[in-house]
PDB file of C-alpha atoms in Angstrom:
ATOM      1  CA  MET A   1      -0.001   0.001  -0.004  1.00  0.00           C
ATOM      2  CA  SER A   2       1.372   3.408  -0.934  1.00  0.00           C
ATOM      3  CA  GLU A   3       0.602   6.761   0.602  1.00  0.00           C
ATOM      4  CA  SER A   4       0.131  10.100  -1.098  1.00  0.00           C
ATOM      5  CA  VAL A   5      -0.914  13.643  -0.286  1.00  0.00           C
ATOM      6  CA  VAL A   6      -3.727  15.149  -2.320  1.00  0.00           C
ATOM      7  CA  PHE A   7      -4.454  18.879  -2.666  1.00  0.00           C
ATOM      8  CA  CYS A   8      -8.104  19.406  -3.574  1.00  0.00           C
ATOM      9  CA  GLN A   9      -9.419  22.850  -4.476  1.00  0.00           C
ATOM     10  CA  LEU A  10     -12.985  24.058  -4.201  1.00  0.00           C
ATOM     11  CA  SER A  11     -14.232  24.159  -7.766  1.00  0.00           C
ATOM     12  CA  ARG A  12     -17.877  25.045  -7.183  1.00  0.00           C
ATOM     13  CA  LYS A  13     -20.735  25.022  -4.681  1.00  0.00           C
ATOM     14  CA  PHE A  14     -24.339  24.209  -5.143  1.00  0.00           C
ATOM     15  CA  VAL A  15     -27.412  24.287  -2.960  1.00  0.00           C
ATOM     16  CA  ASP A  16     -28.953  20.912  -2.244  1.00  0.00           C
ATOM     17  CA  GLU A  17     -32.627  21.510  -2.817  1.00  0.00           C
ATOM     18  CA  ASN A  18     -35.625  19.953  -4.454  1.00  0.00           C
ATOM     19  CA  ASP A  19     -38.784  21.244  -6.105  1.00  0.00           C
ATOM     20  CA  ASN A  20     -40.738  20.856  -2.859  1.00  0.00           C
ATOM     21  CA  THR A  21     -38.572  23.279  -0.863  1.00  0.00           C
ATOM     22  CA  PRO A  22     -40.747  26.156   0.395  1.00  0.00           C
ATOM     23  CA  SER A  23     -39.574  29.595  -0.735  1.00  0.00           C
ATOM     24  CA  ASP A  24     -39.035  30.747   2.886  1.00  0.00           C
ATOM     25  CA  THR A  25     -36.692  27.816   3.439  1.00  0.00           C
ATOM     26  CA  GLN A  26     -34.833  28.548   0.190  1.00  0.00           C
ATOM     27  CA  GLN A  27     -34.212  32.088   1.410  1.00  0.00           C
ATOM     28  CA  VAL A  28     -32.671  30.745   4.654  1.00  0.00           C
ATOM     29  CA  VAL A  29     -30.404  28.426   2.650  1.00  0.00           C
ATOM     30  CA  TYR A  30     -29.298  31.243   0.332  1.00  0.00           C
ATOM     31  CA  TYR A  31     -28.713  33.572   3.291  1.00  0.00           C
ATOM     32  CA  SER A  32     -26.635  30.860   4.985  1.00  0.00           C
ATOM     33  CA  LEU A  33     -24.573  30.487   1.807  1.00  0.00           C
ATOM     34  CA  ALA A  34     -24.062  34.248   1.652  1.00  0.00           C
ATOM     35  CA  ILE A  35     -22.739  34.436   5.230  1.00  0.00           C
ATOM     36  CA  GLY A  36     -20.516  31.405   4.762  1.00  0.00           C
ATOM     37  CA  HIS A  37     -22.402  28.647   6.536  1.00  0.00           C
ATOM     38  CA  HIS A  38     -22.824  25.372   4.723  1.00  0.00           C
ATOM     39  CA  LEU A  39     -26.420  24.551   5.614  1.00  0.00           C
ATOM     40  CA  GLY A  40     -27.682  22.692   2.573  1.00  0.00           C
ATOM     41  CA  VAL A  41     -24.616  23.672   0.534  1.00  0.00           C
ATOM     42  CA  ILE A  42     -22.453  21.032  -1.118  1.00  0.00           C
ATOM     43  CA  ASP A  43     -18.821  21.825  -1.945  1.00  0.00           C
ATOM     44  CA  CYS A  44     -17.292  20.213  -5.030  1.00  0.00           C
ATOM     45  CA  LEU A  45     -13.567  19.640  -4.671  1.00  0.00           C
ATOM     46  CA  LYS A  46     -11.211  18.951  -7.574  1.00  0.00           C
ATOM     47  CA  GLU A  47      -7.828  17.221  -7.252  1.00  0.00           C
ATOM     48  CA  ASN A  48      -5.161  19.723  -8.270  1.00  0.00           C
ATOM     49  CA  LEU A  49      -1.929  18.259  -6.957  1.00  0.00           C
ATOM     50  CA  VAL A  50      -0.924  14.764  -5.843  1.00  0.00           C
ATOM     51  CA  CYS A  51       2.468  13.828  -4.458  1.00  0.00           C
ATOM     52  CA  SER A  52       3.817  10.729  -2.739  1.00  0.00           C
ATOM     53  CA  PHE A  53       3.918  10.897   1.038  1.00  0.00           C
ATOM     54  CA  GLU A  54       7.681  10.668   1.672  1.00  0.00           C
ATOM     55  CA  PRO A  55       8.530  13.262  -1.011  1.00  0.00           C
ATOM     56  CA  TYR A  56       5.813  15.497   0.505  1.00  0.00           C
ATOM     57  CA  LYS A  57       7.565  15.330   3.880  1.00  0.00           C
ATOM     58  CA  ALA A  58      10.903  16.178   2.210  1.00  0.00           C
ATOM     59  CA  TRP A  59       9.225  19.102   0.396  1.00  0.00           C
ATOM     60  CA  ILE A  60       7.764  20.668   3.528  1.00  0.00           C
ATOM     61  CA  ALA A  61      11.089  20.126   5.296  1.00  0.00           C
ATOM     62  CA  THR A  62      12.472  22.831   2.974  1.00  0.00           C
ATOM     63  CA  LEU A  63      10.324  25.375   4.822  1.00  0.00           C
ATOM     64  CA  GLU A  64      11.998  27.269   7.643  1.00  0.00           C
ATOM     65  CA  GLU A  65      12.288  25.043  10.704  1.00  0.00           C
ATOM     66  CA  GLY A  66       9.945  26.109  13.491  1.00  0.00           C
ATOM     67  CA  SER A  67       7.973  28.430  11.211  1.00  0.00           C
ATOM     68  CA  GLU A  68       4.202  28.724  11.338  1.00  0.00           C
ATOM     69  CA  ALA A  69       4.013  27.705   7.654  1.00  0.00           C
ATOM     70  CA  ARG A  70       5.952  24.502   8.279  1.00  0.00           C
ATOM     71  CA  ARG A  71       3.806  23.724  11.321  1.00  0.00           C
ATOM     72  CA  LYS A  72       0.682  24.185   9.196  1.00  0.00           C
ATOM     73  CA  MET A  73       1.898  21.837   6.446  1.00  0.00           C
ATOM     74  CA  GLU A  74       3.092  19.244   9.012  1.00  0.00           C
ATOM     75  CA  GLY A  75      -0.579  18.895   9.947  1.00  0.00           C
ATOM     76  CA  VAL A  76      -1.046  16.472   7.059  1.00  0.00           C
ATOM     77  CA  PRO A  77       1.323  13.791   8.451  1.00  0.00           C
ATOM     78  CA  ARG A  78       0.165  14.535  11.995  1.00  0.00           C
ATOM     79  CA  TYR A  79      -3.631  14.735  11.577  1.00  0.00           C
ATOM     80  CA  GLY A  80      -4.278  13.294   8.129  1.00  0.00           C
ATOM     81  CA  GLU A  81      -5.680  16.494   6.638  1.00  0.00           C
ATOM     82  CA  ILE A  82      -5.583  20.257   6.773  1.00  0.00           C
ATOM     83  CA  VAL A  83      -7.607  23.102   5.306  1.00  0.00           C
ATOM     84  CA  ILE A  84      -5.897  26.059   3.647  1.00  0.00           C
ATOM     85  CA  ASP A  85      -8.047  29.138   3.355  1.00  0.00           C
ATOM     86  CA  GLN A  86      -7.733  32.906   2.935  1.00  0.00           C
ATOM     87  CA  SER A  87      -6.138  33.275   6.374  1.00  0.00           C
ATOM     88  CA  HIS A  88      -3.155  31.112   5.331  1.00  0.00           C
ATOM     89  CA  VAL A  89      -2.412  32.585   1.889  1.00  0.00           C
ATOM     90  CA  VAL A  90       0.225  35.198   2.757  1.00  0.00           C
ATOM     91  CA  LEU A  91       1.951  32.983   5.340  1.00  0.00           C
ATOM     92  CA  LEU A  92       2.293  30.014   2.976  1.00  0.00           C
ATOM     93  CA  ALA A  93       3.047  32.030  -0.152  1.00  0.00           C
ATOM     94  CA  LYS A  94       5.983  33.786   1.536  1.00  0.00           C
ATOM     95  CA  ALA A  95       7.320  30.536   2.990  1.00  0.00           C
ATOM     96  CA  PHE A  96       7.154  28.468  -0.211  1.00  0.00           C
ATOM     97  CA  ASP A  97       8.531  31.316  -2.314  1.00  0.00           C
ATOM     98  CA  ALA A  98      11.452  31.749   0.092  1.00  0.00           C
ATOM     99  CA  ALA A  99      12.168  27.992   0.088  1.00  0.00           C
ATOM    100  CA  LYS A 100      12.327  27.629  -3.712  1.00  0.00           C
ATOM    101  CA  PRO A 101      16.109  28.236  -4.047  1.00  0.00           C
ATOM    102  CA  THR A 102      16.835  25.272  -1.735  1.00  0.00           C
ATOM    103  CA  GLN A 103      14.325  22.906  -3.362  1.00  0.00           C
ATOM    104  CA  THR A 104      14.801  20.203  -5.952  1.00  0.00           C
ATOM    105  CA  GLU A 105      13.312  20.728  -9.395  1.00  0.00           C
ATOM    106  CA  GLN A 106      10.258  18.599  -8.514  1.00  0.00           C
ATOM    107  CA  GLN A 107       9.740  20.489  -5.238  1.00  0.00           C
ATOM    108  CA  GLN A 108       9.917  23.791  -7.121  1.00  0.00           C
ATOM    109  CA  ILE A 109       7.211  22.546  -9.487  1.00  0.00           C
ATOM    110  CA  TRP A 110       4.988  21.613  -6.533  1.00  0.00           C
ATOM    111  CA  SER A 111       5.702  24.949  -4.866  1.00  0.00           C
ATOM    112  CA  GLN A 112       4.691  26.822  -8.005  1.00  0.00           C
ATOM    113  CA  GLU A 113       1.499  24.766  -8.305  1.00  0.00           C
ATOM    114  CA  LEU A 114       0.672  25.545  -4.666  1.00  0.00           C
ATOM    115  CA  LEU A 115       1.483  29.233  -5.197  1.00  0.00           C
ATOM    116  CA  ASP A 116      -0.941  29.262  -8.149  1.00  0.00           C
ATOM    117  CA  MET A 117      -3.660  27.733  -5.959  1.00  0.00           C
ATOM    118  CA  LEU A 118      -2.940  30.285  -3.229  1.00  0.00           C
ATOM    119  CA  GLN A 119      -3.250  33.073  -5.773  1.00  0.00           C
ATOM    120  CA  ALA A 120      -6.682  31.725  -6.753  1.00  0.00           C
ATOM    121  CA  ILE A 121      -7.731  31.922  -3.084  1.00  0.00           C
ATOM    122  CA  GLN A 122      -6.382  35.481  -2.887  1.00  0.00           C
ATOM    123  CA  GLN A 123      -8.516  36.458  -5.888  1.00  0.00           C
ATOM    124  CA  GLU A 124     -11.625  34.608  -4.681  1.00  0.00           C
ATOM    125  CA  PRO A 125     -11.686  34.181  -0.878  1.00  0.00           C
ATOM    126  CA  ALA A 126     -14.539  31.610  -1.034  1.00  0.00           C
ATOM    127  CA  ILE A 127     -12.048  29.120  -2.540  1.00  0.00           C
ATOM    128  CA  TYR A 128     -10.145  26.875  -0.157  1.00  0.00           C
ATOM    129  CA  LEU A 129      -7.903  23.810  -0.308  1.00  0.00           C
ATOM    130  CA  MET A 130      -8.416  20.498   1.452  1.00  0.00           C
ATOM    131  CA  VAL A 131      -5.097  18.661   1.783  1.00  0.00           C
ATOM    132  CA  ARG A 132      -5.434  14.990   2.709  1.00  0.00           C
ATOM    133  CA  ARG A 133      -3.219  12.010   3.294  1.00  0.00           C
ATOM    134  CA  ARG A 134      -4.459   9.166   1.125  1.00  0.00           C
ATOM    135  CA  TYR A 135      -3.709   5.456   1.293  1.00  0.00           C
ATOM    136  CA  ASP A 136      -3.705   3.973  -2.201  1.00  0.00           C
TER     137      ASP A 136
END
């Protein structure tokens, strides 16, 4: 059995409803969506980046030791998954950009892919990443 780390990005949301939903209830669901609660809202995540588990650990080891960014990314091996949202964009972007000169070519490619995903979050704060450890 092999292990990998998968970065999934929010690609779209939709409201789970049917034709029998009263209009008052629909308004509550839409209001909840507008204020960020996920009552009746389904998130569709798309795989954007997959890397093997051991190379992932080597990649995040290029981040400054003891840094908040490294601690965040070490959450995947520790807890099995992390969420990256608007509040993490600047922290992670600075850390991965600073680490690029010390990274292998493959790690630089992953860093650039992550930086592109972080930029998408910066442009649309409703987007987030779910990063999970997967057993294949």
